[in-house]
XYZ file of C-alpha atoms in Angstrom:
485
model
C 23.131 0.164 0.263
C 26.499 -0.796 1.700
C 27.786 -1.020 5.325
C 29.480 2.042 5.084
C 26.242 4.016 3.300
C 24.072 2.725 5.871
C 26.038 3.471 8.551
C 26.541 7.305 7.506
C 22.879 7.205 7.217
C 22.554 6.143 10.822
C 25.747 8.803 11.982
C 22.921 11.555 10.348
C 20.211 9.921 12.059
C 18.764 10.375 8.458
C 14.846 9.788 8.654
C 14.409 9.450 5.014
C 16.153 5.874 5.359
C 13.292 4.645 8.919
C 11.705 1.481 7.615
C 13.845 0.440 4.824
C 16.404 -2.032 7.387
C 16.959 -2.027 11.089
C 20.273 -0.749 13.100
C 20.391 -4.226 15.374
C 23.503 -3.122 18.758
C 25.286 -6.622 19.652
C 26.323 -5.099 22.390
C 22.823 -4.351 24.366
C 21.147 -6.631 22.438
C 18.433 -3.876 20.610
C 17.503 -2.595 17.349
C 16.634 0.418 15.934
C 15.632 2.187 13.665
C 18.300 4.604 11.617
C 17.307 7.722 12.883
C 17.141 6.676 16.671
C 18.591 10.070 18.705
C 20.042 7.478 20.488
C 24.035 7.677 20.644
C 25.683 6.405 17.303
C 27.142 2.812 18.236
C 30.625 1.510 17.233
C 30.606 0.278 14.030
C 32.201 -2.584 14.841
C 28.881 -3.944 16.502
C 26.655 -2.603 14.554
C 24.540 -5.453 12.396
C 22.096 -4.070 9.849
C 19.050 -6.340 8.870
C 16.531 -5.318 6.003
C 13.443 -6.330 8.385
C 12.586 -6.025 11.665
C 11.792 -10.126 12.186
C 15.549 -10.752 10.958
C 16.176 -8.730 13.577
C 14.249 -10.576 16.145
C 15.244 -14.004 15.000
C 18.609 -13.150 15.759
C 17.994 -12.251 18.557
C 17.213 -8.668 19.168
C 14.221 -6.274 20.849
C 13.462 -3.181 19.393
C 14.365 0.192 21.062
C 11.858 1.947 23.275
C 13.458 5.114 22.731
C 12.722 5.368 18.552
C 9.612 2.693 18.057
C 11.393 0.807 14.634
C 7.859 -1.424 14.502
C 6.497 2.204 13.795
C 8.768 3.336 11.001
C 7.265 3.774 7.556
C 7.164 0.327 5.512
C 10.194 -0.362 3.037
C 9.206 0.703 -0.527
C 11.579 -1.907 -1.746
C 8.453 -4.712 -1.518
C 7.069 -2.458 -4.522
C 10.585 -2.036 -6.203
C 10.835 -5.971 -6.389
C 8.737 -8.151 -8.307
C 10.606 -10.789 -7.469
C 9.548 -13.740 -5.180
C 10.848 -11.790 -2.751
C 9.135 -8.852 -2.986
C 5.949 -10.624 -3.596
C 5.612 -12.434 -0.827
C 5.948 -9.344 1.241
C 3.084 -8.524 -0.069
C 1.225 -10.859 0.367
C 2.255 -11.255 3.882
C 1.986 -7.801 4.522
C -1.692 -8.281 3.374
C -2.649 -11.168 5.815
C -2.337 -14.942 3.507
C 0.139 -16.644 6.257
C -2.514 -15.737 9.256
C -5.626 -16.389 7.176
C -4.314 -19.447 5.728
C -0.989 -20.443 6.532
C 2.869 -20.437 4.606
C 1.455 -23.865 2.278
C -1.050 -21.413 0.847
C 1.614 -18.989 0.641
C 4.130 -20.936 -1.446
C 1.289 -22.323 -3.858
C 0.579 -17.840 -4.879
C 3.646 -17.937 -5.318
C 4.505 -21.128 -7.116
C 7.258 -22.668 -4.859
C 7.175 -25.335 -2.578
C 6.814 -24.774 1.754
C 10.484 -25.286 1.824
C 12.139 -23.528 -0.778
C 10.329 -20.507 -0.219
C 11.741 -20.298 3.213
C 15.006 -20.944 2.080
C 15.007 -18.024 0.242
C 13.395 -15.583 2.642
C 15.542 -16.761 4.977
C 19.026 -16.690 2.666
C 18.308 -13.242 1.748
C 16.113 -11.654 4.841
C 17.394 -13.932 7.670
C 13.527 -14.863 8.431
C 11.675 -17.205 7.231
C 7.495 -16.939 6.016
C 6.419 -17.601 9.488
C 8.992 -15.419 11.519
C 7.480 -12.042 9.080
C 4.263 -13.146 9.533
C 4.540 -13.194 13.525
C 6.812 -9.604 12.987
C 3.152 -8.663 11.491
C 1.334 -9.478 13.798
C 3.838 -8.096 16.533
C 3.334 -4.451 15.008
C -0.509 -5.238 14.845
C -0.709 -5.357 18.274
C 1.440 -2.298 19.303
C -1.610 -0.792 17.335
C -4.370 -2.382 19.121
C -2.464 -1.796 22.086
C -2.126 1.659 21.531
C -5.140 2.808 20.241
C -7.957 0.906 22.199
C -8.754 0.140 25.704
C -9.113 -3.793 24.512
C -8.173 -6.145 27.019
C -5.343 -7.816 26.351
C -6.380 -11.300 25.948
C -8.882 -10.015 22.981
C -6.028 -7.747 21.251
C -4.119 -11.632 21.606
C -6.858 -12.989 19.020
C -7.421 -9.762 16.795
C -3.719 -9.295 16.282
C -4.113 -13.283 14.828
C -2.118 -15.123 18.352
C -3.023 -19.113 18.651
C -2.812 -18.526 22.636
C -2.408 -15.763 24.968
C 0.885 -16.867 25.992
C 1.664 -16.722 22.543
C 1.080 -13.151 22.672
C 2.639 -12.344 26.042
C 5.943 -14.104 24.885
C 6.062 -12.442 21.596
C 5.582 -9.105 23.001
C 8.071 -9.502 25.291
C 10.840 -11.173 23.067
C 10.189 -8.474 20.274
C 9.107 -4.900 22.789
C 11.155 -6.072 25.824
C 8.140 -5.016 27.951
C 5.141 -6.406 28.525
C 1.849 -6.074 26.695
C 0.266 -3.467 29.190
C 3.571 -1.317 29.723
C 3.532 -0.911 26.171
C -0.014 0.214 26.901
C 1.003 2.618 28.997
C 3.248 4.106 26.319
C 0.691 5.687 24.100
C 0.107 9.395 23.809
C -3.455 9.991 23.557
C -6.761 8.725 24.185
C -7.581 5.868 23.056
C -10.592 5.825 19.851
C -13.996 5.114 21.082
C -15.452 2.372 21.556
C -16.542 0.087 18.598
C -13.268 2.471 16.067
C -9.940 2.625 15.768
C -8.082 5.697 15.381
C -4.216 5.210 14.345
C -0.995 7.270 13.194
C 0.140 5.890 9.783
C 3.942 6.805 9.580
C 4.896 8.154 6.065
C 7.983 10.291 4.460
C 8.001 13.436 3.486
C 7.039 15.260 1.486
C 3.781 13.408 0.474
C 1.703 15.223 -1.396
C -1.932 14.967 -0.033
C -4.036 17.382 -1.442
C -2.927 15.735 -5.441
C -4.203 12.201 -3.880
C -7.273 13.400 -1.971
C -8.178 15.520 -5.336
C -8.189 12.002 -7.866
C -10.027 10.052 -4.761
C -12.848 13.354 -4.609
C -13.491 13.065 -8.574
C -13.828 9.628 -8.741
C -15.877 8.902 -5.494
C -18.676 6.462 -5.689
C -21.717 7.294 -3.705
C -22.961 5.533 -1.078
C -19.551 3.634 -0.865
C -17.174 6.556 -0.822
C -16.410 9.761 0.457
C -13.728 12.137 0.037
C -13.031 16.052 0.796
C -10.254 18.357 0.559
C -8.257 16.430 3.489
C -9.670 13.082 4.075
C -11.310 9.878 2.165
C -13.225 7.405 3.865
C -14.363 4.204 2.376
C -16.587 0.729 2.433
C -14.854 -2.440 1.981
C -15.310 -6.014 2.045
C -12.521 -7.731 4.146
C -11.955 -11.630 5.645
C -13.535 -11.367 8.574
C -16.818 -8.691 7.397
C -17.569 -5.547 6.157
C -15.046 -2.124 7.163
C -15.033 1.112 7.355
C -12.184 3.260 7.041
C -11.191 7.000 6.517
C -7.246 9.130 6.061
C -7.165 12.307 6.119
C -4.266 14.687 7.213
C -4.865 16.479 9.807
C -2.766 20.189 10.679
C 0.614 19.354 11.556
C 0.883 16.544 8.697
C 0.377 13.229 10.524
C -1.637 10.856 8.505
C -4.090 9.059 10.806
C -6.224 6.502 10.204
C -10.252 5.405 11.487
C -11.694 2.725 11.015
C -14.259 0.683 11.717
C -14.496 -3.387 11.783
C -16.368 -6.056 12.253
C -13.245 -8.343 13.092
C -10.297 -6.568 14.622
C -8.336 -9.787 13.558
C -9.022 -7.863 10.214
C -6.493 -4.405 11.645
C -3.423 -5.378 9.821
C -4.551 -6.125 6.488
C -6.897 -3.415 5.853
C -3.332 -0.687 7.379
C -1.693 -2.405 4.335
C -4.485 -1.824 1.792
C -4.712 1.643 2.896
C -0.969 2.332 3.130
C -0.878 0.861 -0.770
C -4.410 2.888 -1.342
C -1.964 5.990 -0.834
C 1.327 4.971 -1.257
C 2.434 5.873 1.866
C 5.955 3.814 1.188
C 6.886 5.117 -1.427
C 10.503 6.995 -1.043
C 9.531 10.466 -2.441
C 13.707 11.479 -1.952
C 14.741 9.030 -4.351
C 11.369 9.834 -7.318
C 11.965 13.489 -6.807
C 15.687 13.286 -7.184
C 15.776 11.131 -10.360
C 13.109 13.039 -12.027
C 14.297 16.045 -11.344
C 17.400 15.269 -13.073
C 15.297 15.852 -16.818
C 14.703 19.212 -17.074
C 11.582 18.612 -18.463
C 9.900 17.672 -15.222
C 11.914 20.005 -13.208
C 9.062 22.155 -12.866
C 6.587 19.664 -11.874
C 8.842 18.388 -8.997
C 9.596 21.811 -8.398
C 5.824 22.214 -8.155
C 4.582 19.250 -6.720
C 7.058 17.128 -4.643
C 6.418 14.099 -3.074
C 3.692 12.943 -5.572
C 2.140 9.673 -5.226
C 0.516 6.907 -7.446
C -2.971 5.829 -6.091
C -3.322 2.342 -5.381
C -5.909 -0.064 -4.796
C -7.821 -1.192 -1.924
C -9.249 -4.308 -3.469
C -7.349 -5.581 -6.801
C -10.842 -7.153 -7.986
C -12.388 -3.739 -8.091
C -9.944 -2.252 -9.251
C -10.467 -4.373 -12.965
C -13.721 -3.634 -12.378
C -13.411 -0.155 -12.410
C -10.732 0.092 -15.172
C -13.044 -1.965 -17.716
C -16.221 0.198 -16.911
C -13.699 3.628 -17.548
C -12.066 2.348 -20.531
C -12.611 5.036 -22.799
C -15.278 7.472 -21.095
C -15.128 10.889 -19.219
C -14.282 10.175 -15.592
C -17.409 11.791 -14.636
C -19.397 9.045 -16.764
C -16.877 6.474 -14.988
C -17.985 7.807 -11.935
C -21.810 8.149 -12.553
C -21.879 3.116 -14.302
C -19.958 2.802 -11.060
C -22.452 4.719 -8.314
C -25.042 3.460 -10.568
C -23.443 -0.496 -10.385
C -23.119 -0.094 -6.420
C -26.076 1.270 -5.287
C -27.911 -1.583 -7.798
C -26.235 -4.343 -6.669
C -23.758 -3.370 -3.671
C -25.171 -5.169 -0.479
C -25.712 -2.823 2.157
C -24.177 -2.217 5.392
C -24.990 -0.270 8.171
C -25.232 3.264 7.461
C -22.278 5.318 8.910
C -20.555 8.910 8.151
C -22.227 8.720 4.048
C -21.720 5.592 3.542
C -23.967 2.724 3.529
C -23.197 0.478 0.826
C -19.723 -1.865 -0.641
C -19.309 -2.323 -3.769
C -20.765 -5.096 -5.099
C -18.522 -8.175 -5.453
C -17.603 -9.934 -8.483
C -20.453 -12.890 -7.852
C -23.112 -9.969 -8.285
C -21.962 -8.571 -11.154
C -21.502 -11.267 -13.205
C -25.073 -12.440 -12.657
C -26.552 -9.252 -12.784
C -24.280 -6.935 -14.436
C -25.645 -7.295 -17.456
C -29.177 -5.734 -15.950
C -27.117 -2.108 -15.122
C -24.283 -1.792 -17.333
C -24.268 0.276 -20.053
C -23.124 0.594 -23.457
C -21.962 -1.612 -26.067
C -23.331 -4.748 -25.977
C -19.435 -6.461 -26.395
C -18.603 -3.820 -23.396
C -20.422 -5.240 -21.100
C -20.205 -8.702 -21.527
C -16.238 -8.267 -21.335
C -16.944 -6.951 -18.224
C -19.748 -9.551 -16.483
C -17.050 -11.760 -18.007
C -14.062 -10.549 -16.230
C -16.273 -10.646 -13.092
C -17.604 -13.964 -13.607
C -12.898 -15.211 -14.198
C -12.722 -13.959 -11.167
C -15.552 -15.082 -9.228
C -14.880 -18.795 -10.083
C -10.783 -18.754 -9.544
C -10.232 -18.803 -13.242
C -8.452 -15.309 -13.347
C -6.642 -14.292 -9.581
C -5.587 -11.026 -9.455
C -3.779 -9.942 -6.378
C -0.886 -7.417 -5.121
C 1.247 -10.574 -4.817
C 1.174 -11.674 -8.704
C 4.453 -11.349 -10.891
C 3.329 -8.780 -12.801
C 4.062 -9.960 -16.505
C 1.899 -13.352 -15.676
C -0.823 -10.993 -14.258
C -0.585 -8.724 -17.547
C -0.776 -11.737 -19.965
C -3.702 -12.990 -18.049
C -6.209 -9.868 -18.068
C -4.726 -9.142 -21.797
C -6.027 -12.994 -22.412
C -9.633 -12.072 -21.507
C -12.175 -10.331 -23.879
C -12.140 -6.993 -23.841
C -8.866 -6.162 -22.063
C -6.119 -4.476 -23.841
C -2.996 -2.964 -22.853
C -3.813 -0.253 -21.730
C -6.207 -1.510 -18.870
C -3.562 -4.044 -18.161
C -1.285 -1.548 -17.264
C -3.326 0.325 -16.057
C -4.433 -1.814 -13.143
C -0.705 -3.978 -12.700
C 0.513 -0.078 -11.900
C -2.699 0.178 -8.925
C -2.770 -3.685 -7.992
C 0.975 -4.410 -7.414
C 2.369 -0.756 -6.930
C 4.874 -1.113 -9.670
C 6.901 2.087 -10.300
C 7.547 1.758 -13.465
C 4.197 1.602 -15.403
C 4.159 3.597 -18.549
C 0.981 4.471 -20.839
C 1.681 5.984 -23.738
C -2.092 5.287 -25.120
C -3.361 7.022 -22.428
C -4.676 10.180 -24.297
C -4.966 12.075 -21.006
C -1.180 11.461 -19.960
C -0.381 12.097 -23.674
C -1.693 15.587 -23.259
C 0.670 15.963 -19.992
C 3.824 15.110 -21.992
C 2.288 17.735 -24.667
C 2.203 20.522 -21.601
C 5.701 19.408 -21.263
C 6.605 20.073 -23.667
C 8.222 15.876 -24.038
C 7.712 13.497 -26.905
C 3.518 13.116 -26.907
C 3.264 10.403 -30.513
C 3.155 7.267 -28.113
C 6.191 5.466 -29.996
C 8.304 8.746 -28.370
C 6.457 9.259 -25.645
C 7.992 5.425 -24.098
C 11.547 6.040 -26.110
C 11.499 9.128 -23.919
C 9.827 7.529 -20.747
C 12.591 4.834 -20.816
C 15.069 6.986 -19.473
C 13.055 8.011 -16.296
C 12.931 4.197 -15.341
C 12.435 2.599 -12.423
C 9.962 5.151 -11.910
C 7.786 5.932 -14.953
C 4.999 5.022 -12.826
C 5.726 8.124 -10.980
C 6.485 10.061 -14.435
C 2.735 9.615 -15.161
C 1.492 10.909 -11.925
C 3.109 14.050 -12.987
C 1.762 13.883 -16.766
C -1.662 13.516 -15.348
C -0.906 16.491 -12.695
C 0.063 18.093 -15.853
C -3.000 17.971 -18.065
C -4.570 21.230 -18.920
C -7.587 22.076 -17.079
C -10.406 21.522 -19.953
C -9.178 17.831 -21.220
C -8.703 17.238 -17.250
C -12.089 15.303 -17.547
C -10.240 12.798 -19.755
C -8.095 10.885 -16.820
C -8.321 7.413 -16.469
């Protein structure tokens, strides 16, 4: 966007752009989200930054009125597969806090110095500053969502000391931590749990996502309903449980129970990715509705989302188990695998186990899995490669390299590799022309449905082919829905 386009967005207080950039005002030293209700500043006093971290680094503090730190995330990081986009996804997942900047640079294939130079040149802040902004956001969530003492909030959010925590909160939000806590609305969650609102852009196809999760829920590890989805998840600090639900006012809320509160930032990032909360539905819908064949589907299902993945390793196993069988059969097989090999955790609201670790599947998967021997060996082999690090799979992978690495594994073909890429990296531009259900949806909408013709037709919807795929799956005739991936 140009300066003039951004300035028009803030002049109209357009909520569609919240989270996509921030507006810093030199005369006040404050930065805001585009929809801030305050008087629009004069253009000559405005500087636009792509991230809040860049605004922090330039000496600005967050607006107390519009709380830009609580805006939805930018859809840009899913659109971009370059080093900056990949770095932002990994930073959001907490790699800098857990392993440091050298580990982030190593994952991306750059030196620490060169990565810092790249990020600073484009975003106005290096990896440490970006991670610091992430810690500030986590601290704000803990302050307004719990009654934890400030000292516990400090270390749970990833700060090295209480002093660093206090200084950062004052610098970013312009007030001390307890004053920030005093601004919360409503009561804190009960001890041992968290209850947070997750911002998103409307429209949001919640019913479609909850239905998707419901028919694929693995008993013991997941519970899904018409307006909620809950599951267990292994995080760096230990087992966790979370639930996403849509309340009567349309807000999306996250309830969570964590072994280690320092995992909150990573959990929120994964929950947002799972339900595609950072998408830009206006851009997607406008682009797809431009095609007559899709106009009716977009009107029926505005704000369609592409389900993501809470755990990349698990996603690969689920995709491989589901190859060439129905959803019901795949869910039955995954439930049996989880029942036999999943680690038991304290029972909570219908869940009592984790999805099996890759090490457990590599060691004993052949005892539980059923089907052709080659398929079982492929699944067990992939789990073993993930367990010993021979194969890496993260949301920050280079898409082409990830696809090549997966296809090089026995038993993994183009459909599986592309499906995993769509759901793990959040790539918005994936189409699966060999998918039987997707082709059935294309036929129902009057779109060419043979693989080669469908591939050619889908090219006109780039860079939103993943959302095209979601619409095609949504339009599968009812008798064929069991073939969905």
